Amino acid sequence: MPRYRLLVEYNGTPFVGWQRQDNGASVQGVLEAAVIKLCGHRIAIYAAGRTDAGVHATGQVAHVDLPKDYPAETVRAALNYHMSPHPVAVVEAEEVGDDFHARFSAIGRSYLYRILNRRAPPALDLHRVLWLPMDLDVAAMNEAAQRLIGHHDFSTFRARDCQAQSPMKTLDRLTATRVGEEIHVVAEARSFLHHQVRNMVGTLQLVGRGNWSADRMAEALEARDRRAGGPTAKPGGLYLTGVKY
Amino acid sequence: MPRYRLLVEYNGTPFVGWQRQDNGASVQGVLEAAVIKLCGHRIAIYAAGRTDAGVHATGQVAHVDLPKDYPAETVRAALNYHMSPHPVAVVEAEEVGDDFHARFSAIGRSYLYRILNRRAPPALDLHRVLWLPMDLDVAAMNEAAQRLIGHHDFSTFRARDCQAQSPMKTLDRLTATRVGEEIHVVAEARSFLHHQVRNMVGTLQLVGRGNWSADRMAEALEARDRRAGGPTAKPGGLYLTGVKY
């Protein structure tokens, strides 16, 4: 059973999320249906990050064990052919050893959160950005973000249904930068709690509006209590951009 | 009747085009419905370029005469409010004189055509780019494009149903550049024939694949015959990016 590592891009808008669920189409389901068409077998695909409904990916990584030794190029082309017209694409495929696991071998995940910061709502980027029309102080957001860097108990930014054993995580990067009409928040860590990026962005938004200081952000982290944090930012602005191994 | 100039952005995918038609939703129809909600009157909106079905805009310009003197900011905000959730946005609104006409005052139009040039099909940019997976010689495309610059009879690149009185146009710019995984073709002229940009891109594609030389492009132009040109590139890669007055 040769193992293939897949670099996957998708538009999360029409999906219930990465994971197969009873209530709608999932990215995993679309990929697994294509694998059945390729080789006739129902085979589970594993991903580095189980993104939520509406969350996009430009750099998701998954793996699958196929019953036969296909050229990697054939795997990529055949899966893409069978997935059309779903907005999911295998950008690269590569044969890897049995010891590679998309989720457990990962040592870093990168996310981008896009905020459209202009008076007019998004048209071309509907469901791809969070629209915030008010003035936002990006320098203040970036300063407050630095208070979250490091090894901490991130309970304040953890979803209630998060299944991680511990709320302790090490945040390696959290930056807010203005890019044209947008503000880009980039987050990097070995791994994240459920909703951690969206909860951090929702809280940074309060700083950007001038409601919160950087000190308040540090206090919220200290509180280790979800009620001390800001709201959960919408899924459509979030992109899983890369996974490190 | 104060006149307002509107800078309009839209995703052309769900529309039959700019122009109101019986067979589906149009950008003009969405805007005019919002004007009715704003002021209670059915008022025609005029645009600089009547884009086709599936063609997008980041810089369409339109004008409308309203029965009452609203602050421009109110016009922008109210139209956007009433157009939601359609993927159309008024990015700017400005009160202008009666002598301004979105179509007839325009002295230049700019278009961008996006080609996704990678092995994997688009996922996030489905319906936003033309996917060409084969190797393309961008330098050759750009060289051939230069043969079309200037004042010419563009019949070779003119749609059969084009209603312009003359096939003579002056092409000011046509460039092909690699931008990451994409090739961007930028076209600028005072005005274009119907399908001219898409027909030029469809022909440049033949050059990129190595099927046509730059000389063949010049000969095709000389032929002044649609049958001498290449195919019409799909609408989803095309963006009206700006209008000059």
Short mmCIF file of C-alpha atoms in Angstrom, two decimals:
data_model
loop_
_atom_site.label_atom_id
_atom_site.label_comp_id
_atom_site.label_asym_id
_atom_site.label_seq_id
_atom_site.Cartn_x
_atom_site.Cartn_y
_atom_site.Cartn_z
CA MET A 1 0.00 0.00 0.00
CA PRO A 2 2.11 2.95 -1.17
CA ARG A 3 1.38 6.17 0.70
CA TYR A 4 0.86 9.49 -1.10
CA ARG A 5 1.17 12.94 0.35
CA LEU A 6 -1.21 15.46 -1.22
CA LEU A 7 -1.05 19.25 -1.19
CA VAL A 8 -4.68 20.34 -1.33
CA GLU A 9 -6.37 23.65 -2.14
CA TYR A 10 -10.07 24.28 -1.59
CA ASN A 11 -12.80 26.86 -1.31
CA GLY A 12 -14.48 26.03 1.98
CA THR A 13 -17.72 27.91 1.25
CA PRO A 14 -19.86 24.98 0.01
CA PHE A 15 -18.52 22.46 2.54
CA VAL A 16 -19.40 21.43 6.11
CA GLY A 17 -15.64 21.46 6.68
CA TRP A 18 -12.75 19.11 6.02
CA GLN A 19 -14.27 16.19 7.88
CA ARG A 20 -16.90 13.81 6.53
CA GLN A 21 -20.26 14.48 8.24
CA ASP A 22 -23.85 13.44 7.73
CA ASN A 23 -25.18 16.95 7.19
CA GLY A 24 -23.51 17.92 3.91
CA ALA A 25 -20.59 17.72 1.52
CA SER A 26 -17.09 17.73 3.00
CA VAL A 27 -13.67 18.19 1.45
CA GLN A 28 -12.65 14.77 2.76
CA GLY A 29 -15.78 13.24 1.21
CA VAL A 30 -15.04 14.79 -2.20
CA LEU A 31 -11.45 13.49 -2.10
CA GLU A 32 -12.47 10.03 -0.93
CA ALA A 33 -15.13 9.78 -3.66
CA ALA A 34 -12.41 10.58 -6.21
CA VAL A 35 -10.16 7.88 -4.70
CA ILE A 36 -12.98 5.33 -5.16
CA LYS A 37 -13.21 6.34 -8.82
CA LEU A 38 -9.44 6.04 -9.20
CA CYS A 39 -8.94 2.62 -7.59
CA GLY A 40 -12.35 1.17 -6.70
CA HIS A 41 -11.71 1.18 -2.95
CA ARG A 42 -13.11 3.25 -0.09
CA ILE A 43 -9.97 4.50 1.65
CA ALA A 44 -9.75 7.08 4.44
CA ILE A 45 -7.78 10.27 3.78
CA TYR A 46 -6.10 12.07 6.67
CA ALA A 47 -5.38 15.79 6.80
CA ALA A 48 -3.02 17.97 8.81
CA GLY A 49 -5.81 20.31 9.90
CA ARG A 50 -9.52 19.53 10.09
CA THR A 51 -10.74 22.93 8.97
CA ASP A 52 -14.26 24.08 9.90
CA ALA A 53 -17.19 24.79 7.61
CA GLY A 54 -16.45 27.78 5.37
CA VAL A 55 -12.69 27.80 6.06
CA HIS A 56 -10.47 27.70 2.96
CA ALA A 57 -7.09 26.14 2.26
CA THR A 58 -4.26 26.94 -0.10
CA GLY A 59 -1.83 24.60 1.66
CA GLN A 60 -3.71 21.73 3.33
CA VAL A 61 -1.69 18.51 3.45
CA ALA A 62 -3.30 15.05 3.43
CA HIS A 63 -2.20 11.48 2.96
CA VAL A 64 -3.79 8.38 1.53
CA ASP A 65 -2.68 4.75 1.11
CA LEU A 66 -3.50 3.39 -2.32
CA PRO A 67 -3.77 -0.34 -3.16
CA LYS A 68 -1.44 -0.02 -6.13
CA ASP A 69 1.72 1.81 -7.09
CA TYR A 70 0.49 4.67 -9.30
CA PRO A 71 2.87 7.35 -10.57
CA ALA A 72 2.35 10.40 -8.30
CA GLU A 73 1.47 12.44 -11.38
CA THR A 74 -1.34 10.00 -12.21
CA VAL A 75 -2.73 10.28 -8.68
CA ARG A 76 -2.78 14.08 -8.89
CA ALA A 77 -4.33 14.22 -12.36
CA ALA A 78 -6.91 11.47 -11.75
CA LEU A 79 -8.11 12.90 -8.42
CA ASN A 80 -8.48 16.36 -9.97
CA TYR A 81 -10.36 14.89 -12.91
CA HIS A 82 -12.78 13.02 -10.68
CA MET A 83 -13.30 15.93 -8.24
CA SER A 84 -14.44 18.36 -10.94
CA PRO A 85 -16.52 20.55 -10.63
CA HIS A 86 -16.06 20.68 -6.83
CA PRO A 87 -13.77 23.53 -5.75
CA VAL A 88 -11.08 21.17 -4.46
CA ALA A 89 -7.74 20.60 -6.19
CA VAL A 90 -4.71 18.42 -5.52
CA VAL A 91 -1.89 20.82 -6.31
CA GLU A 92 0.90 18.28 -5.74
CA ALA A 93 1.10 14.56 -5.07
CA GLU A 94 4.21 12.70 -3.94
CA GLU A 95 4.90 9.14 -2.84
CA VAL A 96 6.14 9.06 0.78
CA GLY A 97 7.19 6.48 3.33
CA ASP A 98 4.80 4.66 5.70
CA ASP A 99 6.09 6.72 8.59
CA PHE A 100 4.65 9.93 7.15
CA HIS A 101 1.33 10.96 8.70
CA ALA A 102 -0.28 14.21 7.49
CA ARG A 103 -1.55 15.04 10.97
CA PHE A 104 0.88 13.48 13.42
CA SER A 105 4.10 14.21 11.53
CA ALA A 106 3.27 17.91 11.18
CA ILE A 107 5.47 20.25 13.20
CA GLY A 108 3.93 23.56 12.13
CA ARG A 109 0.73 25.06 10.72
CA SER A 110 0.29 28.49 9.10
CA TYR A 111 -2.96 30.36 8.74
CA LEU A 112 -3.90 33.60 7.03
CA TYR A 113 -6.96 35.59 8.08
CA ARG A 114 -8.12 38.21 5.55
CA ILE A 115 -10.06 41.27 6.73
CA LEU A 116 -11.48 43.55 4.02
CA ASN A 117 -11.22 47.01 5.59
CA ARG A 118 -13.06 49.43 3.33
CA ARG A 119 -16.46 51.15 3.35
CA ALA A 120 -17.92 48.98 0.57
CA PRO A 121 -18.73 45.32 1.19
CA PRO A 122 -16.90 42.58 -0.74
CA ALA A 123 -18.31 41.57 -4.14
CA LEU A 124 -15.58 39.49 -5.78
CA ASP A 125 -14.39 38.22 -2.39
CA LEU A 126 -17.75 37.47 -0.80
CA HIS A 127 -17.24 34.56 1.67
CA ARG A 128 -13.46 34.95 1.26
CA VAL A 129 -12.85 37.84 3.65
CA LEU A 130 -14.29 39.29 6.84
CA TRP A 131 -15.71 42.71 6.04
CA LEU A 132 -14.98 45.39 8.65
CA PRO A 133 -15.85 48.84 7.29
CA MET A 134 -14.80 50.94 10.31
CA ASP A 135 -11.36 52.50 10.81
CA LEU A 136 -8.98 49.97 12.33
CA ASP A 137 -5.66 50.70 14.01
CA VAL A 138 -3.49 47.97 12.48
CA ALA A 139 -0.37 48.97 14.44
CA ALA A 140 -2.32 48.55 17.69
CA MET A 141 -3.65 45.18 16.53
CA ASN A 142 -0.14 44.04 15.71
CA GLU A 143 1.20 45.25 19.06
CA ALA A 144 -1.56 43.46 20.97
CA ALA A 145 -0.94 40.31 18.93
CA GLN A 146 2.64 40.18 20.25
CA ARG A 147 1.29 39.75 23.78
CA LEU A 148 0.03 36.30 22.76
CA ILE A 149 3.34 35.02 21.39
CA GLY A 150 4.97 32.15 23.30
CA HIS A 151 3.95 29.14 25.38
CA HIS A 152 0.66 29.82 27.18
CA ASP A 153 -2.64 28.41 28.36
CA PHE A 154 -4.88 29.58 25.49
CA SER A 155 -8.22 28.71 27.17
CA THR A 156 -9.44 32.27 26.47
CA PHE A 157 -9.27 31.52 22.74
CA ARG A 158 -10.44 27.91 22.84
CA ALA A 159 -13.80 26.70 21.52
CA ARG A 160 -16.03 24.98 24.05
CA ASP A 161 -16.06 21.77 22.00
CA CYS A 162 -12.26 21.69 21.57
CA GLN A 163 -10.99 18.15 22.02
CA ALA A 164 -7.32 18.89 22.64
CA GLN A 165 -6.05 17.27 25.85
CA SER A 166 -4.36 20.46 27.02
CA PRO A 167 -5.00 24.18 26.45
CA MET A 168 -1.23 24.79 26.42
CA LYS A 169 0.09 25.85 23.01
CA THR A 170 3.12 27.70 21.71
CA LEU A 171 2.24 30.55 19.37
CA ASP A 172 5.23 31.32 17.16
CA ARG A 173 3.83 34.15 15.06
CA LEU A 174 0.81 36.43 15.11
CA THR A 175 1.07 39.56 12.96
CA ALA A 176 -1.40 42.06 11.56
CA THR A 177 -0.36 43.97 8.43
CA ARG A 178 -2.18 46.26 6.03
CA VAL A 179 -2.09 44.99 2.42
CA GLY A 180 -3.99 47.40 0.15
CA GLU A 181 -7.65 47.41 1.22
CA GLU A 182 -7.08 44.38 3.42
CA ILE A 183 -5.60 43.55 6.80
CA HIS A 184 -3.81 40.22 6.88
CA VAL A 185 -3.41 38.38 10.16
CA VAL A 186 -0.84 35.59 9.92
CA ALA A 187 -0.70 32.92 12.64
CA GLU A 188 1.92 30.19 13.00
CA ALA A 189 2.23 27.45 15.63
CA ARG A 190 3.02 23.76 15.91
CA SER A 191 -0.72 23.31 16.36
CA PHE A 192 -3.78 25.33 17.40
CA LEU A 193 -6.80 24.78 19.63
CA HIS A 194 -10.22 24.59 17.98
CA HIS A 195 -11.26 28.10 16.83
CA GLN A 196 -8.04 29.57 18.28
CA VAL A 197 -7.13 31.64 15.21
CA ARG A 198 -10.69 32.91 14.68
CA ASN A 199 -11.03 33.75 18.39
CA MET A 200 -7.71 35.62 18.40
CA VAL A 201 -8.75 37.56 15.27
CA GLY A 202 -12.16 38.37 16.80
CA THR A 203 -10.36 39.77 19.84
CA LEU A 204 -7.77 41.69 17.79
CA GLN A 205 -10.70 43.37 16.07
CA LEU A 206 -11.66 44.93 19.42
CA VAL A 207 -8.14 46.34 19.68
CA GLY A 208 -8.29 47.67 16.12
CA ARG A 209 -11.54 49.51 16.86
CA GLY A 210 -9.94 51.12 19.90
CA ASN A 211 -12.11 49.26 22.42
CA TRP A 212 -9.25 47.24 23.83
CA SER A 213 -5.62 48.04 24.70
CA ALA A 214 -2.69 45.65 24.28
CA ASP A 215 -2.67 45.28 28.06
CA ARG A 216 -6.28 44.16 27.99
CA MET A 217 -5.26 41.48 25.50
CA ALA A 218 -2.58 40.25 27.91
CA GLU A 219 -5.12 40.23 30.75
CA ALA A 220 -7.61 38.27 28.64
CA LEU A 221 -4.93 35.63 27.98
CA GLU A 222 -4.13 35.52 31.71
CA ALA A 223 -7.80 34.96 32.57
CA ARG A 224 -7.74 31.53 30.88
CA ASP A 225 -11.47 31.82 30.35
CA ARG A 226 -13.29 31.93 27.00
CA ARG A 227 -15.64 34.61 28.39
CA ALA A 228 -12.66 36.97 28.75
CA GLY A 229 -11.96 36.88 24.98
CA GLY A 230 -13.61 38.58 22.02
CA PRO A 231 -16.04 37.05 19.53
CA THR A 232 -15.21 34.28 17.06
CA ALA A 233 -14.39 35.79 13.66
CA LYS A 234 -16.35 34.33 10.72
CA PRO A 235 -14.88 31.27 8.97
CA GLY A 236 -14.82 32.78 5.45
CA GLY A 237 -11.76 34.95 6.15
CA LEU A 238 -9.58 32.02 7.26
CA TYR A 239 -7.12 30.10 5.07
CA LEU A 240 -4.89 27.18 6.03
CA THR A 241 -1.84 28.25 4.03
CA GLY A 242 0.79 25.69 4.92
CA VAL A 243 1.95 22.75 7.00
CA LYS A 244 5.55 22.06 8.00
CA TYR A 245 7.04 18.59 8.50
CA MET B 1 -32.06 65.19 -10.93
CA PRO B 2 -28.54 65.06 -9.51
CA ARG B 3 -26.25 62.62 -11.29
CA TYR B 4 -24.04 60.14 -9.44
CA ARG B 5 -21.00 58.35 -10.75
CA LEU B 6 -20.54 54.88 -9.25
CA LEU B 7 -17.40 52.74 -9.13
CA VAL B 8 -18.72 49.18 -9.21
CA GLU B 9 -17.16 45.81 -8.39
CA TYR B 10 -18.82 42.49 -9.18
CA ASN B 11 -18.37 38.78 -9.58
CA GLY B 12 -19.81 38.06 -13.01
CA THR B 13 -20.30 34.31 -12.43
CA PRO B 14 -24.01 34.33 -11.47
CA PHE B 15 -25.03 37.00 -14.00
CA VAL B 16 -26.10 37.03 -17.65
CA GLY B 17 -23.81 40.05 -17.96
CA TRP B 18 -24.00 43.75 -17.17
CA GLN B 19 -27.11 44.36 -19.23
CA ARG B 20 -30.68 43.62 -18.16
CA GLN B 21 -32.02 40.63 -20.08
CA ASP B 22 -35.02 38.34 -19.87
CA ASN B 23 -33.06 35.17 -19.31
CA GLY B 24 -31.53 35.79 -15.89
CA ALA B 25 -30.13 38.14 -13.29
CA SER B 26 -27.92 40.99 -14.52
CA VAL B 27 -25.61 43.39 -12.70
CA GLN B 28 -27.64 46.32 -14.05
CA GLY B 29 -30.84 44.68 -12.78
CA VAL B 30 -29.40 44.21 -9.29
CA LEU B 31 -28.29 47.86 -9.18
CA GLU B 32 -31.59 49.18 -10.55
CA ALA B 33 -33.57 47.11 -8.03
CA ALA B 34 -31.49 48.71 -5.26
CA VAL B 35 -32.19 52.18 -6.70
CA ILE B 36 -35.93 51.44 -6.54
CA LYS B 37 -35.54 50.52 -2.87
CA LEU B 38 -33.56 53.70 -2.23
CA CYS B 39 -35.86 56.21 -3.93
CA GLY B 40 -38.99 54.41 -5.11
CA HIS B 41 -38.33 55.02 -8.81
CA ARG B 42 -37.31 52.78 -11.68
CA ILE B 43 -34.30 54.60 -13.14
CA ALA B 44 -31.91 53.31 -15.81
CA ILE B 45 -28.25 52.93 -14.87
CA TYR B 46 -25.60 53.31 -17.59
CA ALA B 47 -22.19 51.63 -17.53
CA ALA B 48 -18.89 52.30 -19.28
CA GLY B 49 -18.61 48.70 -20.48
CA ARG B 50 -21.43 46.22 -20.98
CA THR B 51 -19.53 43.15 -19.81
CA ASP B 52 -20.65 39.69 -20.95
CA ALA B 53 -22.00 36.82 -18.86
CA GLY B 54 -19.34 35.55 -16.47
CA VAL B 55 -17.02 38.56 -16.89
CA HIS B 56 -16.00 40.29 -13.64
CA ALA B 57 -15.27 43.90 -12.76
CA THR B 58 -13.13 45.59 -10.16
CA GLY B 59 -13.41 49.01 -11.81
CA GLN B 60 -16.68 49.28 -13.74
CA VAL B 61 -18.05 52.83 -13.82
CA ALA B 62 -21.76 53.62 -14.03
CA HIS B 63 -23.99 56.65 -13.62
CA VAL B 64 -27.53 57.19 -12.42
CA ASP B 65 -29.79 60.25 -12.05
CA LEU B 66 -31.61 60.27 -8.73
CA PRO B 67 -34.80 62.28 -8.08
CA LYS B 68 -33.38 63.83 -4.94
CA ASP B 69 -30.09 65.23 -3.67
CA TYR B 70 -28.71 62.45 -1.45
CA PRO B 71 -25.23 62.69 0.08
CA ALA B 72 -22.96 60.51 -2.10
CA GLU B 73 -22.06 58.48 0.97
CA THR B 74 -25.75 57.65 1.50
CA VAL B 75 -26.09 56.51 -2.11
CA ARG B 76 -23.12 54.18 -1.75
CA ALA B 77 -24.20 52.74 1.59
CA ALA B 78 -27.90 52.37 0.68
CA LEU B 79 -27.23 50.67 -2.66
CA ASN B 80 -24.80 48.24 -1.02
CA TYR B 81 -27.31 47.52 1.74
CA HIS B 82 -30.09 46.78 -0.73
CA MET B 83 -27.90 44.71 -3.11
CA SER B 84 -26.83 42.23 -0.42
CA PRO B 85 -26.32 39.26 -0.79
CA HIS B 86 -25.66 39.69 -4.53
CA PRO B 87 -21.93 39.84 -5.36
CA VAL B 88 -22.12 43.46 -6.52
CA ALA B 89 -20.70 46.41 -4.57
CA VAL B 90 -20.59 50.16 -5.09
CA VAL B 91 -17.03 50.93 -4.01
CA GLU B 92 -17.35 54.71 -4.47
CA ALA B 93 -20.15 57.14 -5.26
CA GLU B 94 -19.68 60.77 -6.24
CA GLU B 95 -22.03 63.51 -7.41
CA VAL B 96 -21.09 64.66 -10.93
CA GLY B 97 -22.34 67.16 -13.50
CA ASP B 98 -25.06 66.43 -16.08
CA ASP B 99 -22.42 66.33 -18.79
CA PHE B 100 -20.83 63.19 -17.35
CA HIS B 101 -21.87 59.99 -19.10
CA ALA B 102 -20.35 56.71 -17.90
CA ARG B 103 -20.20 55.32 -21.43
CA PHE B 104 -19.81 58.29 -23.75
CA SER B 105 -17.42 60.35 -21.60
CA ALA B 106 -15.00 57.44 -21.18
CA ILE B 107 -11.66 57.86 -22.96
CA GLY B 108 -10.03 54.59 -21.87
CA ARG B 109 -10.84 51.09 -20.66
CA SER B 110 -8.49 48.62 -18.95
CA TYR B 111 -8.97 44.89 -18.76
CA LEU B 112 -7.06 42.12 -16.99
CA TYR B 113 -7.22 38.53 -18.19
CA ARG B 114 -6.02 35.94 -15.66
CA ILE B 115 -4.65 32.59 -16.85
CA LEU B 116 -3.88 29.98 -14.18
CA ASN B 117 -0.86 28.18 -15.60
CA ARG B 118 -0.19 25.15 -13.39
CA ARG B 119 -0.84 21.41 -13.59
CA ALA B 120 -3.66 21.46 -11.01
CA PRO B 121 -7.02 23.04 -11.82
CA PRO B 122 -8.23 26.09 -9.86
CA ALA B 123 -10.13 25.44 -6.63
CA LEU B 124 -10.28 28.81 -4.86
CA ASP B 125 -10.34 30.64 -8.20
CA LEU B 126 -12.84 28.46 -10.06
CA HIS B 127 -14.67 30.71 -12.58
CA ARG B 128 -12.11 33.48 -11.89
CA VAL B 129 -9.29 32.32 -14.12
CA LEU B 130 -8.76 30.41 -17.36
CA TRP B 131 -6.94 27.20 -16.54
CA LEU B 132 -4.18 26.27 -18.99
CA PRO B 133 -2.04 23.43 -17.57
CA MET B 134 0.47 23.12 -20.41
CA ASP B 135 3.82 24.95 -20.60
CA LEU B 136 3.35 28.42 -22.06
CA ASP B 137 6.05 30.70 -23.45
CA VAL B 138 5.05 34.01 -21.88
CA ALA B 139 7.86 35.97 -23.56
CA ALA B 140 6.60 34.78 -26.98
CA MET B 141 3.02 35.71 -26.02
CA ASN B 142 4.15 39.17 -24.99
CA GLU B 143 6.16 39.62 -28.18
CA ALA B 144 3.22 38.57 -30.37
CA ALA B 145 0.93 40.88 -28.40
CA GLN B 146 3.06 43.86 -29.46
CA ARG B 147 2.16 43.17 -33.10
CA LEU B 148 -1.42 44.20 -32.28
CA ILE B 149 -0.55 47.58 -30.74
CA GLY B 150 -1.73 50.66 -32.64
CA HIS B 151 -4.60 51.74 -34.89
CA HIS B 152 -5.89 48.76 -36.90
CA ASP B 153 -8.90 47.03 -38.36
CA PHE B 154 -9.52 44.42 -35.63
CA SER B 155 -12.08 42.34 -37.57
CA THR B 156 -10.02 39.21 -36.84
CA PHE B 157 -10.79 39.65 -33.14
CA ARG B 158 -14.37 40.88 -33.45
CA ALA B 159 -17.43 38.89 -32.41
CA ARG B 160 -19.97 38.26 -35.17
CA ASP B 161 -22.69 40.07 -33.23
CA CYS B 162 -20.52 43.14 -32.53
CA GLN B 163 -22.54 46.32 -33.03
CA ALA B 164 -19.71 48.81 -33.36
CA GLN B 165 -19.99 50.90 -36.53
CA SER B 166 -16.37 50.38 -37.45
CA PRO B 167 -13.82 47.62 -36.78
CA MET B 168 -11.09 50.27 -36.47
CA LYS B 169 -9.71 50.56 -32.93
CA THR B 170 -6.52 51.81 -31.34
CA LEU B 171 -4.94 49.30 -28.98
CA ASP B 172 -2.69 51.15 -26.52
CA ARG B 173 -1.41 48.26 -24.45
CA LEU B 174 -1.39 44.47 -24.61
CA THR B 175 1.10 42.73 -22.33
CA ALA B 176 1.53 39.21 -21.02
CA THR B 177 3.42 38.77 -17.75
CA ARG B 178 3.99 35.86 -15.39
CA VAL B 179 2.76 36.56 -11.84
CA GLY B 180 3.38 33.52 -9.64
CA GLU B 181 1.27 30.62 -10.97
CA GLU B 182 -0.64 32.98 -13.25
CA ILE B 183 -0.15 34.78 -16.54
CA HIS B 184 -1.73 38.23 -16.60
CA VAL B 185 -2.72 39.75 -19.91
CA VAL B 186 -3.43 43.49 -19.59
CA ALA B 187 -5.27 45.30 -22.39
CA GLU B 188 -5.87 49.05 -22.67
CA ALA B 189 -7.68 51.04 -25.36
CA ARG B 190 -10.12 53.88 -25.71
CA SER B 191 -12.70 51.19 -26.47
CA PHE B 192 -12.85 47.58 -27.62
CA LEU B 193 -14.92 45.58 -30.09
CA HIS B 194 -17.23 42.91 -28.71
CA HIS B 195 -15.13 39.91 -27.49
CA GLN B 196 -11.94 41.66 -28.65
CA VAL B 197 -9.96 41.02 -25.47
CA ARG B 198 -11.13 37.40 -25.17
CA ASN B 199 -10.37 36.77 -28.84
CA MET B 200 -6.90 38.30 -28.54
CA VAL B 201 -6.20 36.17 -25.43
CA GLY B 202 -7.48 33.03 -27.16
CA THR B 203 -5.07 33.72 -30.01
CA LEU B 204 -2.13 34.57 -27.71
CA GLN B 205 -2.68 31.16 -26.14
CA LEU B 206 -1.75 29.57 -29.50
CA VAL B 207 1.49 31.54 -29.44
CA GLY B 208 2.19 30.50 -25.84
CA ARG B 209 1.79 26.82 -26.76
CA GLY B 210 4.25 27.24 -29.61
CA ASN B 211 1.66 26.70 -32.37
CA TRP B 212 1.86 30.26 -33.65
CA SER B 213 4.72 32.70 -34.21
CA ALA B 214 4.53 36.45 -33.66
CA ASP B 215 4.52 36.82 -37.45
CA ARG B 216 1.47 34.61 -37.69
CA MET B 217 -0.24 36.95 -35.22
CA ALA B 218 0.55 39.93 -37.48
CA GLU B 219 -0.77 38.00 -40.49
CA ALA B 220 -3.97 37.13 -38.64
CA LEU B 221 -4.53 40.83 -37.88
CA GLU B 222 -3.86 41.67 -41.56
CA ALA B 223 -6.45 39.11 -42.69
CA ARG B 224 -9.28 41.16 -41.13
CA ASP B 225 -11.31 37.99 -40.85
CA ARG B 226 -12.55 36.34 -37.65
CA ARG B 227 -11.73 32.92 -39.13
CA ALA B 228 -8.04 33.89 -39.17
CA GLY B 229 -7.97 34.38 -35.36
CA GLY B 230 -7.80 31.91 -32.49
CA PRO B 231 -10.65 30.81 -30.22
CA THR B 232 -12.55 33.06 -27.79
CA ALA B 233 -11.10 32.68 -24.29
CA LYS B 234 -13.65 31.89 -21.55
CA PRO B 235 -15.34 34.83 -19.82
CA GLY B 236 -14.37 33.86 -16.24
CA GLY B 237 -10.76 35.02 -16.62
CA LEU B 238 -11.70 38.55 -17.69
CA TYR B 239 -11.92 41.61 -15.41
CA LEU B 240 -12.85 45.16 -16.32
CA THR B 241 -10.34 46.88 -14.06
CA GLY B 242 -10.74 50.56 -14.84
CA VAL B 243 -12.23 53.31 -16.94
CA LYS B 244 -10.54 56.64 -17.69
CA TYR B 245 -12.39 59.94 -18.23
#
